[in-house]
Structures are given as C-alpha cells and as structure tokens.
Short mmCIF file of C-alpha atoms in Angstrom, two decimals:
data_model
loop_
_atom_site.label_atom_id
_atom_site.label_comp_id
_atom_site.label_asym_id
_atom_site.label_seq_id
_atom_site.Cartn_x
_atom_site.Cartn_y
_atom_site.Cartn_z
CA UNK A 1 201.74 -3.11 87.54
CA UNK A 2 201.60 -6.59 87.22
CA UNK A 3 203.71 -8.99 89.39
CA UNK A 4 204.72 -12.45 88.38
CA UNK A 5 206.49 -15.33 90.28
CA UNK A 6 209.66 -16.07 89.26
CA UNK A 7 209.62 -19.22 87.23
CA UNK A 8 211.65 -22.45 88.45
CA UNK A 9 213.77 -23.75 85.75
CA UNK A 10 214.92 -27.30 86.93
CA UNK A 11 218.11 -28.65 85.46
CA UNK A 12 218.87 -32.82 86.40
CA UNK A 13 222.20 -32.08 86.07
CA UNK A 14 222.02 -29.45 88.83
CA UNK A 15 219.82 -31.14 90.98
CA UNK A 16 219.34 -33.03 94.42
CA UNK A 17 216.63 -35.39 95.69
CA UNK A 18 216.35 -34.95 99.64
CA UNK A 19 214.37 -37.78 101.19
CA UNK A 20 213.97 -35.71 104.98
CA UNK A 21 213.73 -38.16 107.91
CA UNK A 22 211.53 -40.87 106.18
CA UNK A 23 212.00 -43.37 109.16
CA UNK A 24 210.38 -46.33 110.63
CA UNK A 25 209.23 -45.35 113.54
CA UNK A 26 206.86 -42.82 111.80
CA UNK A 27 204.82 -45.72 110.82
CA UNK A 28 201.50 -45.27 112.79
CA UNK A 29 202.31 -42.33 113.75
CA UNK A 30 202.36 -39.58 110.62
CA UNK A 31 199.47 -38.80 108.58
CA UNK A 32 199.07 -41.32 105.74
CA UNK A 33 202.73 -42.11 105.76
CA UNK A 34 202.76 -45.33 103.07
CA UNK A 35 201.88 -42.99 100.59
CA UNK A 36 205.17 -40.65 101.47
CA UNK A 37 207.28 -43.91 101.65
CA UNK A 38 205.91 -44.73 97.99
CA UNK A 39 206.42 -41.23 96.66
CA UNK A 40 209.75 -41.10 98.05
CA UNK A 41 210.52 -44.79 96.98
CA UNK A 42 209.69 -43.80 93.34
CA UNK A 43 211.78 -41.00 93.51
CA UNK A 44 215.05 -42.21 94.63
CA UNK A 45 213.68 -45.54 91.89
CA UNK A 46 214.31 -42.53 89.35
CA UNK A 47 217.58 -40.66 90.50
CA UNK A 48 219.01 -43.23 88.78
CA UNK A 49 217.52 -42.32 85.43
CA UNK A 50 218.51 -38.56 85.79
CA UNK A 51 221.59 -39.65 87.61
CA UNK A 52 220.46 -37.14 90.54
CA UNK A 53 222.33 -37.30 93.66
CA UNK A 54 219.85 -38.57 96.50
CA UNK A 55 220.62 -37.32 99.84
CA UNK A 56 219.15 -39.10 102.89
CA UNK A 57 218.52 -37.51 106.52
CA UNK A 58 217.52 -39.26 109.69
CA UNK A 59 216.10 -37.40 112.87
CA UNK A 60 217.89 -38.92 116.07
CA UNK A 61 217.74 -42.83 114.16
CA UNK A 62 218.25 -43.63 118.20
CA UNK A 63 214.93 -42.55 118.85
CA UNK A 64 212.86 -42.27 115.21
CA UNK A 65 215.07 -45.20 114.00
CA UNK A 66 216.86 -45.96 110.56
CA UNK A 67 215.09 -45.04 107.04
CA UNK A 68 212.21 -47.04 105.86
CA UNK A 69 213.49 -50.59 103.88
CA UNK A 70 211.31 -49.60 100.92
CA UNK A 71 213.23 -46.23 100.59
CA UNK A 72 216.60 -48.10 101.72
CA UNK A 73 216.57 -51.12 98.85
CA UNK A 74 215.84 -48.47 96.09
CA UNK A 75 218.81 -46.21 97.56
CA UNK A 76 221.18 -49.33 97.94
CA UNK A 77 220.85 -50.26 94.27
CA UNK A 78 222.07 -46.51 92.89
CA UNK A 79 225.74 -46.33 91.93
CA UNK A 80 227.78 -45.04 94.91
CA UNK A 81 228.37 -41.59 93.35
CA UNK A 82 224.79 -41.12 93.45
CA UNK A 83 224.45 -41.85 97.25
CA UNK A 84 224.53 -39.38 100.48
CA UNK A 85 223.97 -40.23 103.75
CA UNK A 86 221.84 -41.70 105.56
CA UNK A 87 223.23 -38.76 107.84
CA UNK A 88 221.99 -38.31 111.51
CA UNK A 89 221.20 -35.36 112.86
CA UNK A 90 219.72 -33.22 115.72
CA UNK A 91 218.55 -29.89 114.40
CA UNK A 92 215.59 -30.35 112.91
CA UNK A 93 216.42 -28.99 109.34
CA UNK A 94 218.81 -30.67 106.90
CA UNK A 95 221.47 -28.65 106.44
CA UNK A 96 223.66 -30.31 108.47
CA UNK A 97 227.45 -29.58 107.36
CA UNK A 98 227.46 -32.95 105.51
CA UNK A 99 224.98 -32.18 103.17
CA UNK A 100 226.01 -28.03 103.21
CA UNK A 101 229.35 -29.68 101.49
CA UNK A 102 227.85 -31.70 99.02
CA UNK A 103 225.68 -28.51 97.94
CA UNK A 104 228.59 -26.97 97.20
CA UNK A 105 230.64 -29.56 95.70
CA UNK A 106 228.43 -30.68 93.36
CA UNK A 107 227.23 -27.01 92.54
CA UNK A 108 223.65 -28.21 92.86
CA UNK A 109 221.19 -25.30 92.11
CA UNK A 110 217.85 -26.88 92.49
CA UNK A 111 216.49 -29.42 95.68
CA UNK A 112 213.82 -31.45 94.98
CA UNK A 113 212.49 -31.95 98.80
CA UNK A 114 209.74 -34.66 100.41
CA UNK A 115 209.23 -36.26 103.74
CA UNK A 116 208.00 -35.36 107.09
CA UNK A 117 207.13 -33.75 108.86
CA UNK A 118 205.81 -31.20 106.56
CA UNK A 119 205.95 -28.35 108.91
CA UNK A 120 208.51 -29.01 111.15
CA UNK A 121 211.51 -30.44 109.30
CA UNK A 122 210.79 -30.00 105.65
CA UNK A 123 209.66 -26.44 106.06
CA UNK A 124 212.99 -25.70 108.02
CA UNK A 125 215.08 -26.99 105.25
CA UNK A 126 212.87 -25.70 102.69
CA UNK A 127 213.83 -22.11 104.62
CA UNK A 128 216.98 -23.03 104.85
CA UNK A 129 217.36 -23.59 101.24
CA UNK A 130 215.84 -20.54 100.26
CA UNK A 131 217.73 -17.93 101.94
CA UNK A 132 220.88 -19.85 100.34
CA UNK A 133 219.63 -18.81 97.21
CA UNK A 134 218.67 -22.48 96.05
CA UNK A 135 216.09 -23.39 93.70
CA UNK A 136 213.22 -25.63 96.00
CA UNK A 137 210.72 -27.56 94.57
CA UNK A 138 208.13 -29.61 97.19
CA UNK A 139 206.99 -32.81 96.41
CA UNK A 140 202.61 -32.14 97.90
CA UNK A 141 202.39 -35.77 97.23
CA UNK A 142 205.53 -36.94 99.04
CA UNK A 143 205.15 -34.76 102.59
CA UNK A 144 202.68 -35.27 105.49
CA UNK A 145 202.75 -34.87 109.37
CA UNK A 146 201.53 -36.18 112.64
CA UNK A 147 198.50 -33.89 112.11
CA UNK A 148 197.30 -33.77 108.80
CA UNK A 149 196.03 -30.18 109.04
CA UNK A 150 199.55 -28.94 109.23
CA UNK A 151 200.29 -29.70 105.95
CA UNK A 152 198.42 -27.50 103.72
CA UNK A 153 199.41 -24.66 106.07
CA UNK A 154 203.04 -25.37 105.81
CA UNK A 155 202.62 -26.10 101.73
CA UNK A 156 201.41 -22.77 101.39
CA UNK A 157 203.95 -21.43 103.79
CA UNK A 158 206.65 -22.52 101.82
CA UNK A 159 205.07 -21.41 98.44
CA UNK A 160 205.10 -17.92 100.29
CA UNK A 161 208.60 -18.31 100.40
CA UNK A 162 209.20 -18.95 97.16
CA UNK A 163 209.70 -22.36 96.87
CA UNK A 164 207.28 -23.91 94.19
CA UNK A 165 205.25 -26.71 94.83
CA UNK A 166 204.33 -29.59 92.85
CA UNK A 167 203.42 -32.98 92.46
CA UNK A 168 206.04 -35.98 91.62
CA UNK A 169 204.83 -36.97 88.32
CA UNK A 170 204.66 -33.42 87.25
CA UNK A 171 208.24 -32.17 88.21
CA UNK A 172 209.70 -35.88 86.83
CA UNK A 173 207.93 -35.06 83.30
CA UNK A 174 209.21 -31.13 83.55
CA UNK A 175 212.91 -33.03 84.10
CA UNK A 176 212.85 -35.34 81.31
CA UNK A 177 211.30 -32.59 79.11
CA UNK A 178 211.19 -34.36 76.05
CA UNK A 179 210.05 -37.87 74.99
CA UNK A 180 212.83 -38.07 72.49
CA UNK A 181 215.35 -37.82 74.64
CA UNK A 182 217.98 -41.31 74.97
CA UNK A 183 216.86 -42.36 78.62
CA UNK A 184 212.76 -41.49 78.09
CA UNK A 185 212.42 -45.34 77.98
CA UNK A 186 213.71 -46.40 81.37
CA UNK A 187 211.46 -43.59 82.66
CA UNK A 188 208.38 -44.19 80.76
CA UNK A 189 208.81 -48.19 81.84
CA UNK A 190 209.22 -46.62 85.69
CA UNK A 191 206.35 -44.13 85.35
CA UNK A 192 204.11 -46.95 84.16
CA UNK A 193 204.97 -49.42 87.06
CA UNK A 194 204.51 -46.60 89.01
CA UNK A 195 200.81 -45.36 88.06
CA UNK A 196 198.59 -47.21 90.70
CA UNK A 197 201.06 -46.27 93.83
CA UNK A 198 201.45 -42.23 92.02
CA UNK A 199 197.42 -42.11 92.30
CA UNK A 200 197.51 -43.74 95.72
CA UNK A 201 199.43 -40.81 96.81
CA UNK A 202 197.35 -38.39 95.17
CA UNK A 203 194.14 -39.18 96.87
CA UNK A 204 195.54 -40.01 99.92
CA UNK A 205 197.69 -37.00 100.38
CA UNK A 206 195.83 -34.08 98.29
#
C-alpha cells in the first residue's frame, strides 16, 4: 500500500514566525549569513501583512551578541501585539518557557522557523516543535551554519521528522492563497521589492 506524507495546511491566523538566534556576532562566522539576515528581514517585513506574531531568540547575546539591526528595524516597526522577545536563552533550542506560553496563548498551530545554526539550534526547536504536535515549516533559504555541509543533512533530518520544508516565497504565496484577497497589494508591493535579495538567497543558500 501506498504511503503519503501528511500534508501541511498553514493557517496566518494560527501561525508564528521564529527568527532563531540571528545575531551579530555570526557575521563572518556562519555560512553565507547576509542571505539568512535578508530572508529573515523579509519575513518579519511581512508578519505585518498576515499580522503573524514574530518571535525573536538570542543565544547567550553576552557572548553571540544582540539580533542583527536589519532584522531589529523591521521588528521595531510591527505593532506591539505582534512582537516577542528578543528573549535570551541558554539551551540551545527555543522553547524556552517564554515562548512555550505564547504557543499556548495564542493557540498557534503552525511555526514558520529560520536562522542558524541549521543543525544545532533550529533542528532542536524544529524537534521540539514536533513532538508538541505543532505544524513546522523550514525556511531552506533562511537557515545556514558554521559549516555549510551541515545544512542539507540537518534539512533532510528535519523533513524526516516531519516537518516540511520550503522556500520563503513559496510558503508566503501558500499563506496569502489568493490574489483577490484585501491585503494581496501590500504583499505583492513587498514581494516585488523583495525579488533581487529572494534570488540572492536562493543561489547563495540552495
């Protein structure tokens, strides 16, 4: 018999944006890491669109330092509701109990996840996520690491898992889902300012 994967259906109105540890003092040091900052610059750019919550994590910010200024400015400007964090933490995932409340406060069913490092901190929460019985979907253009050779290994890990993995522009279009629909305009107008930095990100990250 047949077996087929079970199908993600993402709902904005259930959803989260996690931006995992997307700090300065990666610069330099993670694979191709201006293309994650513009990935997950464009992303938070359209939380506001889907009025998505946007949570922020930051690994030891004494040592790895506060979240990128490009990421920052776009999270400043979203209404206050839509803003979490930046919370600190240790543990390596990002289900600290800050963000394990707002999961369950604001009944969100589906994360969409991106940052670094791919296999380390992203795949924990992606885990993490999982066995809660949440809906993950894993931005391949928005994750790297240190070595660049962990992240296809770590991709395909979490696919294993169950969580599906896509690109940004693809998983933005499956949310607005039709081009008729009262805020398609703000997010066509985004998309299109976006187009040079999305393929940036493609080549330099796929």
């Amino acid at each position: 018999m047949a077996s087929y994967a079970r199908v993600l259906k993402i709902v904005p109105s259930r959803t989260a944006f996690f931006v995992c540890d997307v700090q300065d003092r990666m610069r330099g040091a993670v694979s191709n890491f201006d293309s994650v900052i513009k990935t997950a610059a464009r992303m938070v750019r359209v939380a506001e669109v889907f009025e998505v919550p946007v949570v922020i994590t930051e690994q030891v910010p004494k040592v790895f330092k506060s979240t990128v200024p490009e990421v920052m400015d776009r999270f400043t400007a979203l209404p206050e509701s839509q803003r979490f964090g930046p919370f600190p933490k240790t543990k390596f995932g990002m289900l600290v109990p800050e963000v394990e409340t707002i999961l369950s406060q604001k009944d969100i069913q589906s994360v969409v996840l991106f940052g670094v490092e791919s296999h380390i901190c992203v795949v924990q929460t992606a885990m993490a996520l999982l066995a809660g019985g949440k809906d993950v979907h894993v931005l391949a253009d928005g994750v790297s690491s240190m070595n660049a050779e962990e992240v296809p290994i770590a991709l395909a890990r979490m696919r294993q898992a169950g969580a599906s993995v896509t690109t940004s522009e693809s998983l933005l279009y499956e949310m607005m889902g039709d081009a008729s629909a009262s805020n398609f305009k703000a997010f066509a107008a985004i998309m299109k300012d976006e187009k040079i930095n999305i393929s940036d990100s493609l080549k330099s990250l796929l």
